[in-house]
Amino acid sequence: MILTVTLNTALDITYRVPGLRPHASHRVTEVTERPGGKGLNVARVLAALGHPVTVTGFAGGSTGATVRASLAGVPGVVDALVPVAGATRRTVAVVDERTGDTTQLNEPGPVVAPAEWNAFQEAYEGLLAGAAAVALCGSLPPGVPVGAYAGLVRTARAAGVPVLLDTSGEPLRRGVAARPDLIKPNADELAELTGSHEPLRATQAARRRGARSVVASLGAAGLLAETPEGRWRAAPPTQVRGNPTGAGDSAVAGLLSGLVEHLPWPDRLARAVALSAATVLSPVAGEFERAAYEELLGRGVAVTAEADAA
């Protein structure tokens, strides 16, 4: 079982409009709702790849009930979310059908009480006993300590469970110091963490700060990996256009599935890039176009070894 943690779960709502214009009314052509938050997106992709997944984090209010009801219909995903008094947040993505661009609106999430945070930590420690790997994903809701991920990383390491951390800002900075097995920042998050805007130097700096391995998401340019086994760049054979929401989460699913399957790094990166690109072609986060994924893998994701930064 792979465990994904989404402390700030959400109900993802996607609106599609013919063209998005400021200060104007819009006729919505399509609406979709899905359980959201980075870890839930990761879980759905992992389940689609055939890996049993347990999801945990917080859920509350009528929105949380909707999230849990939707999760019940996802084969291969077990719901171990911890209830809170506050209401689970909503996120709204507005897709401009003319340009393909997406505008994202994210609510902050419920205020988590100290007793609720303690209950989660107890549940998390119990779930680790059956986990082959764990992913800690996304933002922290109000009330959760800024060093929360650092503590969760240490708990996983003490249990002997490989841990991937995918967050940003101060929670990432503190979490890296706890020595996770892998972090997956995007270029901006990596630059904020290390102070370097040169990706190769920045990934090396992130490893010096404590991460065992670093895989940086560089958007359309693919992934850059800095690991004890080597350094690689991985890029899709062709550029794709669509909705990028959730593409990074699919990359995390590819990396995690490759980890538990003991694939070599180049194969993990090729899978992650193919999943990420196939997610851009999907209308909603947490899903990917399977035919596109298989075609991208079949055509060959370019994975090349990298030398040290000068």
mmCIF file of C-alpha atoms in Angstrom, residues 55-289:
data_model
loop_
_atom_site.group_PDB
_atom_site.id
_atom_site.type_symbol
_atom_site.label_atom_id
_atom_site.label_comp_id
_atom_site.label_asym_id
_atom_site.label_seq_id
_atom_site.Cartn_x
_atom_site.Cartn_y
_atom_site.Cartn_z
ATOM 1 C CA VAL A 55 -5.438 8.583 1.562
ATOM 2 C CA THR A 56 -5.327 10.533 4.781
ATOM 3 C CA GLY A 57 -5.496 14.161 5.839
ATOM 4 C CA PHE A 58 -8.488 16.196 6.975
ATOM 5 C CA ALA A 59 -12.104 16.422 5.805
ATOM 6 C CA GLY A 60 -14.980 18.391 7.292
ATOM 7 C CA GLY A 61 -18.339 20.007 6.658
ATOM 8 C CA SER A 62 -20.609 19.410 3.682
ATOM 9 C CA THR A 63 -17.728 19.887 1.250
ATOM 10 C CA GLY A 64 -15.708 17.252 3.087
ATOM 11 C CA ALA A 65 -18.686 14.890 2.940
ATOM 12 C CA THR A 66 -18.860 15.392 -0.831
ATOM 13 C CA VAL A 67 -15.138 14.639 -1.129
ATOM 14 C CA ARG A 68 -15.487 11.433 0.883
ATOM 15 C CA ALA A 69 -18.545 10.294 -1.063
ATOM 16 C CA SER A 70 -16.653 10.802 -4.323
ATOM 17 C CA LEU A 71 -13.609 8.913 -3.033
ATOM 18 C CA ALA A 72 -15.828 5.935 -2.220
ATOM 19 C CA GLY A 73 -16.350 5.473 -5.942
ATOM 20 C CA VAL A 74 -12.643 5.381 -6.847
ATOM 21 C CA PRO A 75 -11.424 1.753 -7.194
ATOM 22 C CA GLY A 76 -8.190 1.031 -5.349
ATOM 23 C CA VAL A 77 -8.380 4.060 -3.025
ATOM 24 C CA VAL A 78 -9.058 3.617 0.709
ATOM 25 C CA ASP A 79 -10.369 6.649 2.639
ATOM 26 C CA ALA A 80 -8.608 7.218 5.977
ATOM 27 C CA LEU A 81 -9.293 10.970 6.216
ATOM 28 C CA VAL A 82 -9.549 12.417 9.727
ATOM 29 C CA PRO A 83 -12.701 14.463 10.498
ATOM 30 C CA VAL A 84 -12.462 18.132 11.506
ATOM 31 C CA ALA A 85 -15.089 20.614 12.609
ATOM 32 C CA GLY A 86 -14.274 23.141 9.884
ATOM 33 C CA ALA A 87 -15.347 22.861 6.264
ATOM 34 C CA THR A 88 -13.035 21.421 3.616
ATOM 35 C CA ARG A 89 -12.012 24.091 1.105
ATOM 36 C CA ARG A 90 -12.979 24.407 -2.530
ATOM 37 C CA THR A 91 -10.691 25.204 -5.441
ATOM 38 C CA VAL A 92 -12.008 26.625 -8.690
ATOM 39 C CA ALA A 93 -10.202 26.250 -12.019
ATOM 40 C CA VAL A 94 -11.526 28.279 -14.954
ATOM 41 C CA VAL A 95 -10.375 26.889 -18.297
ATOM 42 C CA ASP A 96 -10.390 29.240 -21.271
ATOM 43 C CA GLU A 97 -11.338 26.993 -24.199
ATOM 44 C CA ARG A 98 -10.018 29.510 -26.726
ATOM 45 C CA THR A 99 -6.458 29.698 -25.369
ATOM 46 C CA GLY A 100 -6.271 26.579 -23.196
ATOM 47 C CA ASP A 101 -5.108 28.702 -20.256
ATOM 48 C CA THR A 102 -6.325 27.967 -16.718
ATOM 49 C CA THR A 103 -7.065 30.449 -13.925
ATOM 50 C CA GLN A 104 -6.981 28.937 -10.440
ATOM 51 C CA LEU A 105 -8.757 30.172 -7.279
ATOM 52 C CA ASN A 106 -7.779 28.388 -4.040
ATOM 53 C CA GLU A 107 -9.554 28.786 -0.691
ATOM 54 C CA PRO A 108 -7.346 28.616 2.448
ATOM 55 C CA GLY A 109 -8.911 25.578 4.148
ATOM 56 C CA PRO A 110 -10.440 24.952 7.591
ATOM 57 C CA VAL A 111 -8.824 25.945 10.862
ATOM 58 C CA VAL A 112 -7.467 22.750 12.435
ATOM 59 C CA ALA A 113 -7.664 22.603 16.246
ATOM 60 C CA PRO A 114 -4.748 21.205 18.299
ATOM 61 C CA ALA A 115 -6.789 18.143 19.285
ATOM 62 C CA GLU A 116 -7.562 17.464 15.609
ATOM 63 C CA TRP A 117 -3.890 17.753 14.689
ATOM 64 C CA ASN A 118 -2.984 15.306 17.483
ATOM 65 C CA ALA A 119 -5.645 12.865 16.258
ATOM 66 C CA PHE A 120 -4.192 13.023 12.753
ATOM 67 C CA GLN A 121 -0.650 12.324 13.958
ATOM 68 C CA GLU A 122 -1.849 9.226 15.811
ATOM 69 C CA ALA A 123 -3.727 8.000 12.733
ATOM 70 C CA TYR A 124 -0.727 8.695 10.490
ATOM 71 C CA GLU A 125 1.652 6.709 12.685
ATOM 72 C CA GLY A 126 -0.720 3.744 12.582
ATOM 73 C CA LEU A 127 -1.110 3.886 8.794
ATOM 74 C CA LEU A 128 2.654 3.874 8.251
ATOM 75 C CA ALA A 129 2.796 0.306 9.564
ATOM 76 C CA GLY A 130 1.260 -0.970 6.316
ATOM 77 C CA ALA A 131 2.844 1.500 3.893
ATOM 78 C CA ALA A 132 5.498 0.779 1.256
ATOM 79 C CA ALA A 133 5.992 4.537 0.735
ATOM 80 C CA VAL A 134 4.353 7.801 1.755
ATOM 81 C CA ALA A 135 3.817 11.100 -0.066
ATOM 82 C CA LEU A 136 3.329 14.311 1.916
ATOM 83 C CA CYS A 137 1.640 16.755 -0.439
ATOM 84 C CA GLY A 138 0.396 20.297 -0.671
ATOM 85 C CA SER A 139 -0.261 23.307 1.524
ATOM 86 C CA LEU A 140 -0.970 23.382 5.244
ATOM 87 C CA PRO A 141 -4.428 24.418 6.451
ATOM 88 C CA PRO A 142 -4.671 27.134 9.128
ATOM 89 C CA GLY A 143 -3.862 25.854 12.612
ATOM 90 C CA VAL A 144 -1.379 23.177 11.502
ATOM 91 C CA PRO A 145 2.187 24.012 12.647
ATOM 92 C CA VAL A 146 4.500 25.295 9.918
ATOM 93 C CA GLY A 147 6.955 22.535 10.832
ATOM 94 C CA ALA A 148 4.308 19.828 10.438
ATOM 95 C CA TYR A 149 5.903 18.146 7.448
ATOM 96 C CA ALA A 150 9.284 18.000 9.155
ATOM 97 C CA GLY A 151 7.702 16.020 11.988
ATOM 98 C CA LEU A 152 5.836 13.729 9.578
ATOM 99 C CA VAL A 153 9.047 13.082 7.627
ATOM 100 C CA ARG A 154 10.844 12.098 10.834
ATOM 101 C CA THR A 155 7.984 9.784 11.839
ATOM 102 C CA ALA A 156 8.119 8.023 8.448
ATOM 103 C CA ARG A 157 11.890 7.680 8.600
ATOM 104 C CA ALA A 158 11.659 6.208 12.103
ATOM 105 C CA ALA A 159 9.176 3.655 10.747
ATOM 106 C CA GLY A 160 11.514 2.800 7.842
ATOM 107 C CA VAL A 161 9.063 4.056 5.203
ATOM 108 C CA PRO A 162 10.449 6.019 2.209
ATOM 109 C CA VAL A 163 8.945 9.509 2.153
ATOM 110 C CA LEU A 164 8.385 11.980 -0.689
ATOM 111 C CA LEU A 165 7.713 15.628 0.163
ATOM 112 C CA ASP A 166 5.902 17.918 -2.289
ATOM 113 C CA THR A 167 5.174 21.327 -0.775
ATOM 114 C CA SER A 168 6.561 24.863 -0.897
ATOM 115 C CA GLY A 169 7.757 27.827 1.136
ATOM 116 C CA GLU A 170 8.616 27.507 4.815
ATOM 117 C CA PRO A 171 6.996 24.039 5.184
ATOM 118 C CA LEU A 172 9.366 22.825 2.436
ATOM 119 C CA ARG A 173 12.410 24.500 3.978
ATOM 120 C CA ARG A 174 11.743 22.885 7.357
ATOM 121 C CA GLY A 175 10.733 19.587 5.818
ATOM 122 C CA VAL A 176 13.952 19.291 3.798
ATOM 123 C CA ALA A 177 15.981 19.632 6.987
ATOM 124 C CA ALA A 178 14.262 16.452 8.265
ATOM 125 C CA ARG A 179 15.914 14.543 5.364
ATOM 126 C CA PRO A 180 13.096 13.182 3.175
ATOM 127 C CA ASP A 181 14.008 10.553 0.604
ATOM 128 C CA LEU A 182 12.747 12.729 -2.250
ATOM 129 C CA ILE A 183 11.388 16.230 -2.852
ATOM 130 C CA LYS A 184 9.645 17.361 -6.052
ATOM 131 C CA PRO A 185 9.596 21.170 -6.245
ATOM 132 C CA ASN A 186 8.836 23.191 -9.344
ATOM 133 C CA ALA A 187 11.387 25.727 -10.590
ATOM 134 C CA ASP A 188 9.995 28.618 -8.527
ATOM 135 C CA GLU A 189 9.758 26.542 -5.339
ATOM 136 C CA LEU A 190 13.299 25.279 -5.841
ATOM 137 C CA ALA A 191 14.638 28.807 -6.351
ATOM 138 C CA GLU A 192 12.845 30.014 -3.221
ATOM 139 C CA LEU A 193 14.319 27.136 -1.227
ATOM 140 C CA THR A 194 17.914 27.521 -2.396
ATOM 141 C CA GLY A 195 18.246 31.090 -3.664
ATOM 142 C CA SER A 196 19.498 29.804 -7.039
ATOM 143 C CA HIS A 197 17.599 30.186 -10.317
ATOM 144 C CA GLU A 198 19.922 27.799 -12.171
ATOM 145 C CA PRO A 199 18.114 24.438 -11.881
ATOM 146 C CA LEU A 200 21.152 22.152 -11.725
ATOM 147 C CA ARG A 201 22.899 24.216 -9.050
ATOM 148 C CA ALA A 202 19.610 24.535 -7.176
ATOM 149 C CA THR A 203 18.940 20.781 -7.122
ATOM 150 C CA GLN A 204 22.443 20.168 -5.805
ATOM 151 C CA ALA A 205 21.905 22.839 -3.137
ATOM 152 C CA ALA A 206 18.619 21.223 -2.114
ATOM 153 C CA ARG A 207 20.411 17.914 -1.579
ATOM 154 C CA ARG A 208 22.968 19.638 0.615
ATOM 155 C CA ARG A 209 20.089 20.998 2.695
ATOM 156 C CA GLY A 210 18.941 17.461 3.494
ATOM 157 C CA ALA A 211 16.928 15.861 0.687
ATOM 158 C CA ARG A 212 18.347 12.505 -0.390
ATOM 159 C CA SER A 213 17.079 13.034 -3.941
ATOM 160 C CA VAL A 214 15.570 16.029 -5.750
ATOM 161 C CA VAL A 215 13.380 15.931 -8.844
ATOM 162 C CA ALA A 216 12.583 19.420 -10.098
ATOM 163 C CA SER A 217 9.612 20.025 -12.368
ATOM 164 C CA LEU A 218 10.581 22.449 -15.151
ATOM 165 C CA GLY A 219 7.210 22.730 -16.879
ATOM 166 C CA ALA A 220 7.273 21.982 -20.588
ATOM 167 C CA ALA A 221 11.023 21.229 -20.307
ATOM 168 C CA GLY A 222 10.281 18.124 -18.215
ATOM 169 C CA LEU A 223 12.143 16.992 -15.086
ATOM 170 C CA LEU A 224 15.645 17.393 -13.673
ATOM 171 C CA ALA A 225 16.768 14.760 -11.163
ATOM 172 C CA GLU A 226 19.646 14.985 -8.690
ATOM 173 C CA THR A 227 20.119 11.662 -6.875
ATOM 174 C CA PRO A 228 22.872 9.645 -5.180
ATOM 175 C CA GLU A 229 22.841 7.366 -8.253
ATOM 176 C CA GLY A 230 23.270 10.136 -10.833
ATOM 177 C CA ARG A 231 21.771 13.180 -12.518
ATOM 178 C CA TRP A 232 19.274 13.122 -15.383
ATOM 179 C CA ARG A 233 17.030 15.344 -17.440
ATOM 180 C CA ALA A 234 13.801 13.872 -18.803
ATOM 181 C CA ALA A 235 11.586 15.573 -21.377
ATOM 182 C CA PRO A 236 8.555 14.511 -23.439
ATOM 183 C CA PRO A 237 9.163 13.699 -27.123
ATOM 184 C CA THR A 238 6.641 16.388 -28.111
ATOM 185 C CA GLN A 239 5.164 19.423 -26.378
ATOM 186 C CA VAL A 240 1.511 19.170 -25.346
ATOM 187 C CA ARG A 241 -1.105 21.870 -24.754
ATOM 188 C CA GLY A 242 -4.031 21.682 -22.371
ATOM 189 C CA ASN A 243 -4.859 22.044 -18.681
ATOM 190 C CA PRO A 244 -1.635 21.785 -16.610
ATOM 191 C CA THR A 245 -3.517 21.485 -13.298
ATOM 192 C CA GLY A 246 -2.422 18.275 -11.580
ATOM 193 C CA ALA A 247 0.455 17.531 -13.974
ATOM 194 C CA GLY A 248 2.976 17.770 -11.133
ATOM 195 C CA ASP A 249 0.854 15.454 -9.008
ATOM 196 C CA SER A 250 0.888 12.854 -11.771
ATOM 197 C CA ALA A 251 4.670 13.166 -11.902
ATOM 198 C CA VAL A 252 4.742 12.422 -8.159
ATOM 199 C CA ALA A 253 2.605 9.325 -8.781
ATOM 200 C CA GLY A 254 5.038 8.185 -11.458
ATOM 201 C CA LEU A 255 8.014 8.657 -9.159
ATOM 202 C CA LEU A 256 6.321 6.890 -6.237
ATOM 203 C CA SER A 257 5.161 3.944 -8.324
ATOM 204 C CA GLY A 258 8.656 3.596 -9.748
ATOM 205 C CA LEU A 259 10.114 3.672 -6.250
ATOM 206 C CA VAL A 260 7.933 0.857 -4.886
ATOM 207 C CA GLU A 261 8.509 -1.162 -8.085
ATOM 208 C CA HIS A 262 12.285 -0.674 -7.658
ATOM 209 C CA LEU A 263 12.685 0.761 -11.162
ATOM 210 C CA PRO A 264 15.974 2.435 -12.088
ATOM 211 C CA TRP A 265 15.899 6.224 -12.039
ATOM 212 C CA PRO A 266 15.702 6.731 -15.834
ATOM 213 C CA ASP A 267 12.591 4.522 -15.993
ATOM 214 C CA ARG A 268 10.988 6.355 -13.046
ATOM 215 C CA LEU A 269 11.615 9.688 -14.726
ATOM 216 C CA ALA A 270 10.290 8.513 -18.099
ATOM 217 C CA ARG A 271 7.077 7.323 -16.426
ATOM 218 C CA ALA A 272 6.714 10.557 -14.476
ATOM 219 C CA VAL A 273 7.154 12.711 -17.594
ATOM 220 C CA ALA A 274 4.728 10.622 -19.649
ATOM 221 C CA LEU A 275 2.093 10.748 -16.908
ATOM 222 C CA SER A 276 2.558 14.477 -16.464
ATOM 223 C CA ALA A 277 2.140 15.179 -20.174
ATOM 224 C CA ALA A 278 -0.866 12.846 -20.417
ATOM 225 C CA THR A 279 -2.464 14.734 -17.507
ATOM 226 C CA VAL A 280 -2.149 18.046 -19.372
ATOM 227 C CA LEU A 281 -4.338 16.450 -22.051
ATOM 228 C CA SER A 282 -6.987 15.467 -19.471
ATOM 229 C CA PRO A 283 -9.757 17.949 -18.647
ATOM 230 C CA VAL A 284 -9.382 17.556 -14.841
ATOM 231 C CA ALA A 285 -6.604 17.027 -12.306
ATOM 232 C CA GLY A 286 -5.985 13.556 -10.918
ATOM 233 C CA GLU A 287 -6.684 11.877 -14.253
ATOM 234 C CA PHE A 288 -4.597 11.188 -17.339
ATOM 235 C CA GLU A 289 -5.255 10.182 -20.907
#
